[in-house]
Coordinates of C-alpha atoms in Angstrom, one line a residue:
M1 CA -36.5 49.0 6.4
E2 CA -32.5 49.4 6.5
K3 CA -32.4 45.4 7.9
G4 CA -34.4 44.2 4.9
M5 CA -32.2 46.1 2.5
A6 CA -29.1 45.0 4.0
A7 CA -30.1 41.3 3.6
W8 CA -31.7 42.3 0.1
L9 CA -28.1 43.7 -1.6
F10 CA -26.8 40.6 0.8
V11 CA -28.6 37.7 -1.5
P12 CA -26.3 38.6 -4.9
F13 CA -23.5 39.1 -3.5
L14 CA -23.9 35.2 -2.1
C15 CA -25.0 34.0 -5.5
I16 CA -21.8 36.1 -6.9
I17 CA -19.7 34.0 -3.8
L18 CA -21.4 30.6 -4.9
F19 CA -21.0 30.7 -8.5
S20 CA -17.1 31.4 -8.6
A21 CA -16.1 28.7 -6.8
T22 CA -17.8 26.1 -8.6
V23 CA -18.3 26.1 -12.3
Y24 CA -20.8 23.9 -14.3
A25 CA -19.3 23.3 -17.5
A26 CA -22.6 23.3 -20.5
D27 CA -21.6 19.4 -20.5
S28 CA -23.6 18.8 -17.1
D29 CA -21.5 15.6 -16.3
F30 CA -18.3 17.8 -15.7
I31 CA -17.6 20.5 -12.8
I32 CA -14.8 22.3 -13.8
D33 CA -13.8 25.5 -11.1
E34 CA -13.1 29.2 -11.8
N35 CA -9.7 28.2 -12.9
G36 CA -10.7 26.0 -15.7
V37 CA -10.0 23.2 -13.7
L38 CA -12.0 20.1 -14.0
T39 CA -12.9 18.9 -10.2
E40 CA -15.1 15.7 -10.6
Y41 CA -16.5 14.3 -13.6
V42 CA -19.9 12.6 -12.9
G43 CA -20.9 11.3 -15.8
S44 CA -21.9 7.8 -16.7
G45 CA -18.1 6.5 -18.6
G46 CA -18.0 5.9 -22.2
D47 CA -15.9 7.8 -24.3
V48 CA -15.1 11.0 -23.3
T49 CA -14.2 14.3 -24.8
I50 CA -12.9 17.2 -22.0
P51 CA -14.6 20.3 -23.1
D52 CA -12.3 23.0 -24.2
G53 CA -11.1 25.8 -21.8
V54 CA -10.1 23.5 -19.4
T55 CA -6.8 23.9 -18.0
A56 CA -6.5 20.8 -15.9
I57 CA -7.8 18.1 -14.9
G58 CA -7.8 18.2 -10.7
D59 CA -6.6 15.3 -8.2
G60 CA -8.8 12.2 -8.6
A61 CA -11.4 13.8 -11.0
F62 CA -12.0 10.1 -12.8
R63 CA -11.0 7.8 -10.0
D64 CA -12.5 4.7 -9.8
C65 CA -14.6 5.5 -13.3
S66 CA -14.1 1.9 -13.9
S67 CA -16.7 2.5 -16.9
L68 CA -14.9 5.0 -18.8
T69 CA -13.4 3.2 -22.0
S70 CA -12.4 6.3 -23.9
V71 CA -11.1 10.2 -22.9
N72 CA -9.8 13.2 -25.4
I73 CA -8.0 15.9 -23.8
P74 CA -8.5 18.9 -24.9
D75 CA -5.1 21.4 -26.3
G76 CA -4.7 23.8 -23.0
V77 CA -4.5 21.2 -20.4
T78 CA -1.3 21.5 -19.0
S79 CA -1.4 19.6 -16.3
I80 CA -3.1 16.0 -15.3
G81 CA -3.4 15.8 -11.2
Y82 CA -3.1 12.9 -8.8
N83 CA -5.0 10.0 -8.9
A84 CA -6.3 11.6 -12.2
F85 CA -7.3 8.3 -13.3
N86 CA -6.9 5.8 -10.7
G87 CA -9.0 3.2 -11.1
C88 CA -10.3 3.4 -14.7
S89 CA -10.0 -0.6 -15.1
S90 CA -11.8 -0.1 -18.3
L91 CA -9.6 2.7 -20.1
T92 CA -8.2 1.5 -23.4
N93 CA -7.0 4.8 -24.9
V94 CA -6.3 8.5 -23.5
V95 CA -5.1 11.3 -25.9
I96 CA -3.1 13.7 -23.9
P97 CA -2.1 16.9 -25.5
D98 CA 1.4 18.2 -26.3
S99 CA 0.6 21.0 -23.7
V100 CA 0.7 18.9 -20.6
T101 CA 3.9 19.6 -18.4
N102 CA 3.2 17.3 -15.7
I103 CA 1.4 13.6 -15.3
G104 CA 0.6 13.9 -11.8
F105 CA 1.5 10.7 -8.9
N106 CA -0.5 7.8 -9.5
A107 CA -2.4 9.5 -12.1
F108 CA -3.4 6.1 -14.2
I109 CA -2.7 3.2 -11.5
G110 CA -4.6 0.1 -11.8
C111 CA -5.6 1.0 -15.6
S112 CA -5.3 -2.5 -16.7
S113 CA -7.6 -1.8 -19.8
L114 CA -4.6 0.5 -21.3
T115 CA -2.9 -0.5 -24.1
N116 CA -0.4 2.6 -24.9
I117 CA 0.3 5.6 -24.1
N118 CA 2.5 8.6 -25.8
I119 CA 4.1 10.9 -23.4
P120 CA 4.0 14.9 -24.5
D121 CA 7.5 16.2 -25.0
G122 CA 6.7 18.9 -22.5
V123 CA 7.1 16.2 -19.5
T124 CA 10.2 16.1 -17.8
S125 CA 9.2 13.3 -15.4
I126 CA 7.6 9.9 -15.0
N127 CA 6.5 10.6 -11.8
S128 CA 6.5 8.0 -9.1
Y129 CA 3.3 4.8 -9.7
V130 CA 1.9 6.5 -13.0
F131 CA 1.4 3.6 -14.7
N132 CA 1.9 1.0 -12.1
D133 CA -0.6 -2.0 -13.2
C134 CA -1.3 -0.9 -16.2
S135 CA -1.1 -4.7 -17.4
S136 CA -2.6 -4.7 -21.2
L137 CA 0.1 -1.7 -21.8
T138 CA 1.8 -2.7 -24.4
S139 CA 4.1 0.5 -25.9
V140 CA 4.7 3.8 -24.0
N141 CA 7.0 6.3 -25.8
I142 CA 9.0 8.2 -23.4
P143 CA 9.8 11.9 -25.0
D144 CA 13.6 13.1 -24.8
T145 CA 12.4 15.8 -22.3
V146 CA 13.0 13.5 -19.4
T147 CA 15.7 13.4 -17.3
S148 CA 14.1 11.0 -14.1
I149 CA 11.7 7.7 -14.0
G150 CA 9.9 7.9 -10.9
V151 CA 9.5 4.8 -8.3
Y152 CA 7.6 1.9 -9.5
A153 CA 6.2 4.1 -12.7
F154 CA 6.2 1.3 -14.8
S155 CA 5.3 -1.6 -12.4
G156 CA 3.2 -3.7 -13.1
C157 CA 2.8 -3.4 -16.4
S158 CA 3.4 -7.2 -17.5
S159 CA 2.4 -6.9 -21.3
L160 CA 5.1 -4.4 -21.9
T161 CA 7.9 -6.0 -23.9
S162 CA 10.3 -3.3 -24.9
V163 CA 11.1 0.2 -23.9
N164 CA 13.4 2.7 -24.7
I165 CA 14.9 4.9 -22.2
P166 CA 16.2 8.3 -23.9
D167 CA 19.4 9.7 -23.5
G168 CA 18.7 12.6 -20.8
V169 CA 17.3 10.4 -17.8
T170 CA 19.9 10.0 -15.4
S171 CA 18.7 7.7 -12.9
I172 CA 15.7 4.6 -12.7
G173 CA 13.9 4.5 -9.9
W174 CA 12.9 1.7 -6.8
G175 CA 10.9 -0.3 -8.9
A176 CA 10.1 1.6 -12.2
F177 CA 10.2 -1.5 -14.0
S178 CA 9.6 -4.7 -11.5
G179 CA 7.0 -7.0 -12.8
C180 CA 7.1 -6.2 -16.1
S181 CA 7.2 -9.5 -16.7
N182 CA 7.4 -9.9 -20.5
L183 CA 9.8 -6.9 -21.3
T184 CA 12.5 -8.7 -23.3
N185 CA 14.3 -5.5 -24.1
V186 CA 15.8 -2.1 -22.4
N187 CA 17.5 0.6 -23.3
I188 CA 19.8 1.9 -21.0
P189 CA 21.4 5.4 -21.9
N190 CA 24.9 7.0 -21.0
S191 CA 23.4 9.7 -19.1
I192 CA 22.5 6.8 -16.3
T193 CA 23.9 6.7 -13.2
S194 CA 22.0 5.3 -10.4
I195 CA 19.0 2.0 -11.0
G196 CA 17.2 1.7 -8.3
E197 CA 16.0 -0.6 -5.8
N198 CA 13.9 -3.3 -7.5
A199 CA 14.3 -1.5 -10.6
F200 CA 13.9 -4.7 -12.8
H201 CA 12.7 -7.4 -10.0
N202 CA 10.8 -10.0 -12.1
C203 CA 11.2 -9.3 -15.4
R204 CA 11.2 -12.3 -16.2
A205 CA 11.3 -12.5 -19.9
L206 CA 14.7 -10.4 -19.7
T207 CA 17.6 -12.1 -21.3
S208 CA 20.4 -9.5 -21.1
I209 CA 21.0 -6.2 -20.0
T210 CA 23.8 -4.0 -21.1
I211 CA 24.5 -1.2 -18.2
P212 CA 26.4 1.7 -19.0
D213 CA 29.6 2.9 -17.8
S214 CA 27.9 5.8 -16.4
V215 CA 26.2 3.9 -13.8
T216 CA 27.9 4.1 -10.4
S217 CA 25.1 2.6 -8.1
I218 CA 23.1 -0.2 -8.6
G219 CA 20.4 -0.8 -6.1
S220 CA 19.1 -3.7 -3.7
W221 CA 17.1 -6.2 -5.6
A222 CA 17.8 -5.2 -9.0
F223 CA 17.9 -7.7 -11.3
E224 CA 15.6 -10.1 -8.2
N225 CA 14.5 -13.2 -10.2
C226 CA 15.3 -12.3 -13.6
V227 CA 15.0 -16.0 -14.3
N228 CA 15.7 -15.7 -17.7
L229 CA 18.6 -13.4 -17.9
T230 CA 22.4 -15.2 -19.3
S231 CA 24.5 -12.3 -19.0
A232 CA 25.0 -8.6 -17.3
N233 CA 28.2 -6.6 -17.0
I234 CA 28.6 -4.2 -14.1
P235 CA 30.7 -1.1 -15.0
D236 CA 33.8 0.0 -13.6
G237 CA 32.3 3.0 -11.5
V238 CA 30.1 0.6 -9.1
I239 CA 31.8 0.0 -5.3
F240 CA 29.2 -2.4 -4.3
I241 CA 27.0 -4.8 -5.0
K242 CA 24.3 -4.8 -2.8
E243 CA 21.8 -6.9 -1.4
G244 CA 20.0 -9.5 -3.6
T245 CA 21.2 -7.7 -6.6
F246 CA 20.9 -10.8 -9.1
S247 CA 19.4 -12.9 -6.6
G248 CA 17.3 -15.7 -8.5
C249 CA 19.1 -14.9 -11.9
N250 CA 18.7 -18.7 -12.9
N251 CA 20.0 -18.5 -15.9
L252 CA 23.2 -16.2 -15.2
S253 CA 26.2 -18.1 -16.4
S254 CA 28.7 -16.2 -15.9
I255 CA 29.3 -12.4 -14.1
N256 CA 32.8 -10.1 -14.3
I257 CA 33.1 -8.0 -11.5
P258 CA 34.9 -5.1 -12.2
N259 CA 37.7 -3.8 -9.9
S260 CA 36.3 -1.1 -8.6
V261 CA 34.2 -3.2 -6.0
T262 CA 34.9 -3.5 -2.9
S263 CA 32.1 -5.3 -1.1
I264 CA 29.8 -7.9 -2.1
E265 CA 26.5 -7.7 0.1
D266 CA 23.9 -10.6 1.3
Q267 CA 22.7 -13.0 -1.6
A268 CA 23.8 -11.1 -3.8
F269 CA 24.0 -14.1 -6.1
E270 CA 21.8 -16.2 -4.3
N271 CA 20.0 -18.8 -6.3
C272 CA 22.3 -18.2 -9.7
W273 CA 22.5 -21.7 -10.3
N274 CA 24.1 -21.7 -13.3
L275 CA 26.9 -20.0 -12.5
T276 CA 29.7 -21.9 -13.7
S277 CA 32.4 -18.9 -12.9
V278 CA 32.9 -15.6 -11.1
T279 CA 36.1 -13.6 -11.3
I280 CA 36.6 -11.7 -7.7
P281 CA 38.9 -9.0 -8.2
D282 CA 41.4 -8.0 -5.3
S283 CA 39.7 -4.7 -4.2
V284 CA 36.7 -7.0 -3.1
T285 CA 36.9 -6.7 1.2
S286 CA 33.9 -8.1 2.5
I287 CA 31.9 -11.0 0.9
G288 CA 28.0 -11.7 2.6
V289 CA 25.7 -13.8 4.3
S290 CA 24.5 -16.1 1.2
A291 CA 26.2 -13.9 -1.4
F292 CA 27.0 -16.8 -3.7
E293 CA 24.3 -19.8 -1.7
N294 CA 22.6 -22.2 -4.0
C295 CA 25.1 -21.4 -6.8
N296 CA 25.3 -25.0 -7.9
S297 CA 27.5 -25.1 -10.9
L298 CA 30.3 -22.7 -9.5
T299 CA 33.3 -24.7 -9.8
S300 CA 36.3 -22.8 -7.7
V301 CA 36.4 -19.6 -6.8
N302 CA 39.4 -18.0 -5.5
I303 CA 38.7 -15.2 -2.5
P304 CA 41.2 -12.1 -2.3
A305 CA 43.1 -11.0 0.0
G306 CA 41.4 -8.4 1.5
V307 CA 38.9 -10.5 2.4
T308 CA 39.0 -11.5 6.4
S309 CA 35.9 -13.2 7.0
I310 CA 33.8 -16.0 5.4
E311 CA 30.5 -15.2 6.2
A312 CA 27.9 -17.6 6.8
C313 CA 25.9 -19.7 4.1
T314 CA 28.4 -17.7 1.4
F315 CA 28.6 -20.5 -0.4
L316 CA 26.2 -23.5 1.7
Y317 CA 24.7 -25.5 -1.5
C318 CA 27.3 -25.1 -4.1
T319 CA 27.3 -28.8 -4.4
N320 CA 29.9 -28.7 -7.6
L321 CA 32.6 -26.7 -5.7
T322 CA 35.6 -28.3 -5.7
S323 CA 38.5 -25.6 -5.8
V324 CA 38.6 -22.5 -3.0
N325 CA 41.6 -21.0 -2.2
I326 CA 41.4 -19.3 1.4
P327 CA 44.0 -16.2 2.0
D328 CA 45.9 -15.8 4.9
S329 CA 44.2 -12.7 5.7
V330 CA 40.8 -14.2 6.6
T331 CA 40.4 -15.4 10.7
A332 CA 36.4 -16.3 10.4
I333 CA 34.4 -18.7 9.1
K334 CA 31.5 -18.3 9.9
D335 CA 28.3 -21.0 10.3
Q336 CA 27.8 -23.4 6.7
A337 CA 30.4 -21.1 4.6

């Protein structure tokens, strides 16, 4: 009898444990845990309204739900998890309430039908890959509360035509707008101190860019293949023009290099076919391999006195170069220089 009684007492106790671990909402399309986190969507897609009482959308909750067309997130949800809507390729509209303060990595990656997004004021960081490959995204509202834009955050958003970066942002991550091939207008505020590698790589429609004086670092390949970029300024605080920074900017006709720059790295201006003039300041002590290769509109160049070596292929295929001033400091001229 004692064993039987113990078993009967244990059964309801076990049921309580199981019930508290997973709670099914009234609508059986949603699996919601005891903390109000929507852990999984098991419905058939279409237009979905998440039930009231949900506090967070868990990691991967809607992942690869290719039939999801719209989602309404209720007030009270504070976070959207990692990969939450990853691969929801038919998702055209999502309503994110003001209560949301965090949108996780990869949250909307591959949502190729999403046309616009309003990021609420409580969000302070655009995490990495959040809207990567949202190829139909034409507009995005970044609130003033945001201070950083993460790695490849908007990469591949090929329908995005303009973006306003708010004054509080201090850094633009690697590849943040890489492949935004229709981006024509970018406002970079004075709060920005660094532009990451590949940040605007393949932004083929971009015609001009104003980089504020606050910027001290521009990453490698930052503007590579911005084929319609005709003008760009390098601020006084920049020390290095890094590898491939303006490589493939075919329509760049002139560039002002400030006195703060000490190094022009490999391929920095490679394939800038329309570059007709460049002034290399006396502060520059090194010019990298292929730095001006294929700049076939360049007619003259003055190499400053601090440079000791002209590296391989530095001016290779500069077919209209008629005048080069080489200072006494140069002790080596490398192959195909």
